[in-house]
Amino acid sequence: MNKQAIIHRPTDQHAYVCADNSVNIMIQTQKGDCKGIHFIHGDPYDWEEKKWKNKKIAMRKTGTDQLYDYWQVTIKPASHRLRYGFKLNDGENPLYFGEGGFSAQEPNDIAFYFCIPYVHVSDAFQAPAWVKNTVWYQIFPERFANGNTKNDPKDTLAWGSSEPTADNFFGGDLQGVIEQISYLKELGITGLYFTPIFKAYSNHKYDTIDYLEIDPQFGDKETLKQLIKVCHDNGIKVMLDAVFNHSGFYFPLFQDVVEKGEKSKYKDWFHIHDFPLIFEPKPNYDTFAFTPFMPKLNTQNEEVRNYLLNVGRYWVEEFDIDGWRLDVANEVDHGFWRDFHKVVKGIKPDLYILGEIWHDAMPWLRGDQFDAVMNYPFTRNILDLFAKESIDRKTFAENMTAVIHMYPASIHTNAFNLVGSHDTPRILHECSGDKRKVQQIFTFLLTFIGTPCIYYGDEIGIDGDGDPGCRKCMIWDEEQQDRHMLEHVRKLITLRKNHPLLANEGNLSFLPVEMNSHCFAFMKEKQDKTIIVIFNLSDQEEQFTLPAHQNRQMPIDLWTG
Amino acid sequence: MNKQAIIHRPTDQHAYVCADNSVNIMIQTQKGDCKGIHFIHGDPYDWEEKKWKNKKIAMRKTGTDQLYDYWQVTIKPASHRLRYGFKLNDGENPLYFGEGGFSAQEPNDIAFYFCIPYVHVSDAFQAPAWVKNTVWYQIFPERFANGNTKNDPKDTLAWGSSEPTADNFFGGDLQGVIEQISYLKELGITGLYFTPIFKAYSNHKYDTIDYLEIDPQFGDKETLKQLIKVCHDNGIKVMLDAVFNHSGFYFPLFQDVVEKGEKSKYKDWFHIHDFPLIFEPKPNYDTFAFTPFMPKLNTQNEEVRNYLLNVGRYWVEEFDIDGWRLDVANEVDHGFWRDFHKVVKGIKPDLYILGEIWHDAMPWLRGDQFDAVMNYPFTRNILDLFAKESIDRKTFAENMTAVIHMYPASIHTNAFNLVGSHDTPRILHECSGDKRKVQQIFTFLLTFIGTPCIYYGDEIGIDGDGDPGCRKCMIWDEEQQDRHMLEHVRKLITLRKNHPLLANEGNLSFLPVEMNSHCFAFMKEKQDKTIIVIFNLSDQEEQFTLPAHQNRQMPIDLWTG
């Protein structure tokens, strides 16, 4: 056995407490190395005649990626305490594995075993219960709908009359969203994620001027209240975007520093290397990327922390928002996010906190900071298979297995799954205009675990390259909408709602790709129900032989009904 | 190369921010697999002509255990942001490793690389600066010195007149410690760790009755104030023991539940399964182990949390203690310890928080809970080599290498290293009475990284099996003390103070055991200084050839002077 490939540590995805007092344990072994693994477990203080009393149960193999097999077990320790180890079976001799390393015989010394000292539900990762059943829809407010022409900015262009650029305006606003609520309701989405709506300079509003005011181009506080009420009345949650990593250049407190230099009392609100301030070619203060227009806020400064925590508090307390999406969340310190978590959940315990993190986000997902992150590793894998065809079906299944074993399972059911956003080329563009590919991608997105998010307009076939191309005006003329795509998405959302196995219930597995030459399938199982989702990646009709199943009922085709 | 054995994730011991704005990165590879590793690093936003600008530097191999080689590098990113990967060299083809997996060519896609998004010093693990230079001494107050016979409990036995049992008393108290301060000062120790001193029933006081009172057998609050003043005047820090996992059976609030059952307003202060309470054969409430006399406190209950946080606050605020040692710390929830950390450090930022955890303690050592844990994996390895002779020199070096690569380096320099305590047989007993072994163990303890702790009396050769045998009365008659051992320990402490390389400075490495047949040695290096500590494990005199060294000065024997 490849001993170095046997990976387990009692933390993170390998061992965690669940909300029902159970503990989930995962171990990795080299792909194909083990025939089976038994989980040895007991209470550390439970002894009889100098022998530790333990039990053994078989672990379930929950997936295989390019390098490892993953094995899991869920256990509910009667006394809340758990010592445990693994008995690995390679078909020849058993090998025992614990914190003390490896042993050919079963050790009786408790120090050999791993430890979950006591099961505290308060330490369990617990996202708000509503999140895992949500289908999100992302709105870039300047481009969704113009409901009030009175608040249009200067030089507003006629709706959709031109290509989007970094600095043109089309007049989209909050009133526009209110007026289109029936469109959203009929589509079936149950959560709206708005990119920033606070007063800012640009059309994307990621360069905040005033964190406590609605951008006048979008409406006012009264409009936001109405919008949230309309959403709540229609069973739709509302998530706003908090840009706490940096302010805009025209944030008055940064302007104070620009003006007064070293004498500004706000100089420690930012990360300024020296004075006077320099803006070109590279700013002499920390920024988002190297953009002088987005000076980084010093969240380690208590004044800044209190200021931003108050912003977080204000919109929850006064406007009853349901979620905060945190922009560039990874570049803000953990201490700030721990405080943020306490403050906003203190006001509204079922508030959702979603961090923008593109890479491995484990340190933010330990229950004390975020409920989820934007699941870009998921996105990449989907694009590679369906859009770019740069990987094969087997690699796709292996990569997706790696993605869903990266964090505790409770995190994956709340993951924010997306196939495009205001930061990426649109999905139709990624698929080089091939709508059949987009349909397959929506099918995967809306039948897989996690919480899917649809980027406004993707459901009606809007195209566009990366920023600013992906920020075109929403098309409201039905004749110009791709109604076929819209029906496809709507049907998928309905199916997902009617069949929890298509969302976050059941055990997931990928079917061996050898079962067919061009199809790819995954299966969700729970008790006596099984759903298989099959994708035909070829241009031809294909035969797909369903796997043998103990419960030999005639299968039903959920798609055709 | 064994790809499954290449282990790195940007968290915990593998990647952490240091107090000086640097980042330490560690990677593991299969023992002997790599000839060298280059660390590829750059700012994620630093591009030139569509090519990511990065640099490469060689990593340092910092040790080898039974399975892995460990490689480290420290880097200070100019822009505070770090993307990084590894170029592994097995002597043939290079292999690139990043968050995206493996690649034969150097990837230009930033998503391939690992990420430390921004270096925040506020996220660095930072134990109080004084800790790493401390030599601790553990006192079990009932058995150290009787300074005031007026507070002796009923049936107190004459000092040292009999073997310790689970329930006899000898009259040790706080006044006794005050009177022996010159002994401690001369020994050279700079920190005292007291097992519990609050009002309790037993002689060990781990069954608290009143968390806000000194046990009258030990003195009163005035005596404690005097003791702390005397210690501080003599450069000695004082750490008390907080037993927050459970109370004593006679804790009035538990007695209220015993008396009133379900009607007690304190019933939710404990984990009671059902009423009426049952004590035998197993209690129907959670306890420490299965001991009915130690009912577990429900630290998830806000009332309990506030009560205990106030206890934590009180002794720091009113008595200026320097540290809290937390009993059975692993069985209390993380949320409580995060609050505790905030409260006590809020009053005294350089307060030391030491958790009693015998197993892998990574989840408590992420900077938001404890500064250190009791380093029992260190203890076990020392006993196995020196006392029990159950492992050989090579295994010892490998195990110790594993121990010091288990957590970030900044944690190891503050680790609470011990070779015995009130919970284990005394070190002389573990060595079957062989004082030469005890001397070698003290030599190792007092020249290695971490903060060493001496269990009262071990320095004068007191023996005793596990609890209660290890709790004998301190011997004050110099004729009965092992003065040779005492001089040995005193000399080691002096050397440690005079030569920071013998404490927590420099780079540590174990010398290959092949250099000699019975000796074992480790080396500490810093700039132009090198110290080698050599142990002869045989009965005979041995030749030891020093390793070649560029700085060819004549070596000095620090021991003989």
Coordinates of N, CA and C in Angstrom, one line a residue, chain A residues 15 43 127 131 155 162 224 234 237 263 323 356 358-359 393 399 460 470 472 486 493-494 504:
Chain A
A15 N -12.9 15.5 8.9 CA -13.6 15.1 10.2 C -14.3 16.4 10.6
D43 N -15.6 5.1 22.6 CA -15.4 6.2 23.6 C -14.0 5.9 24.3
A127 N -25.0 26.5 7.5 CA -25.5 27.5 6.7 C -27.0 27.6 7.0
V131 N -30.9 28.2 2.3 CA -29.9 28.3 1.2 C -29.9 27.2 0.2
D155 N -26.1 61.4 -20.2 CA -25.6 60.7 -21.4 C -26.0 59.2 -21.4
S162 N -26.3 50.0 -27.9 CA -24.9 49.9 -28.2 C -24.2 48.8 -27.4
L224 N -35.5 50.6 -2.6 CA -35.0 49.3 -2.2 C -35.9 48.6 -1.2
N234 N -42.9 37.4 -3.0 CA -42.9 36.4 -4.0 C -41.9 35.3 -3.7
K237 N -35.4 35.6 -2.0 CA -34.4 36.2 -1.1 C -33.6 37.3 -1.8
K263 N -1.2 64.6 6.7 CA -2.0 65.2 7.8 C -3.4 64.7 7.9
G323 N -28.9 38.2 2.5 CA -27.5 37.8 2.3 C -26.6 38.9 2.0
E356 N -16.5 36.0 -2.1 CA -15.9 35.8 -3.5 C -14.5 35.3 -3.3
W358 N -12.0 32.5 -5.4 CA -11.8 31.7 -6.6 C -11.0 30.5 -6.4
H359 N -10.2 30.5 -5.3 CA -9.3 29.4 -5.1 C -9.8 28.6 -3.9
R393 N -14.6 12.8 -20.6 CA -15.7 12.5 -19.6 C -15.1 12.0 -18.3
N399 N -12.4 15.2 -11.8 CA -12.2 16.5 -11.3 C -13.4 17.0 -10.4
I460 N -31.9 33.5 -21.7 CA -32.5 33.9 -23.0 C -31.5 34.1 -24.1
C470 N -19.7 41.1 -21.3 CA -20.7 40.2 -20.6 C -21.7 41.0 -19.8
K472 N -24.1 43.2 -21.2 CA -25.0 43.8 -22.2 C -26.4 44.0 -21.5
L486 N -35.1 29.6 -22.6 CA -35.8 30.0 -21.5 C -36.7 28.9 -21.0
I493 N -35.7 24.2 -13.6 CA -35.9 24.7 -12.2 C -37.1 24.0 -11.6
T494 N -38.2 23.8 -12.4 CA -39.4 23.1 -11.9 C -39.0 21.7 -11.5
N504 N -30.2 18.8 -3.4 CA -29.2 18.4 -2.4 C -29.5 17.2 -1.6

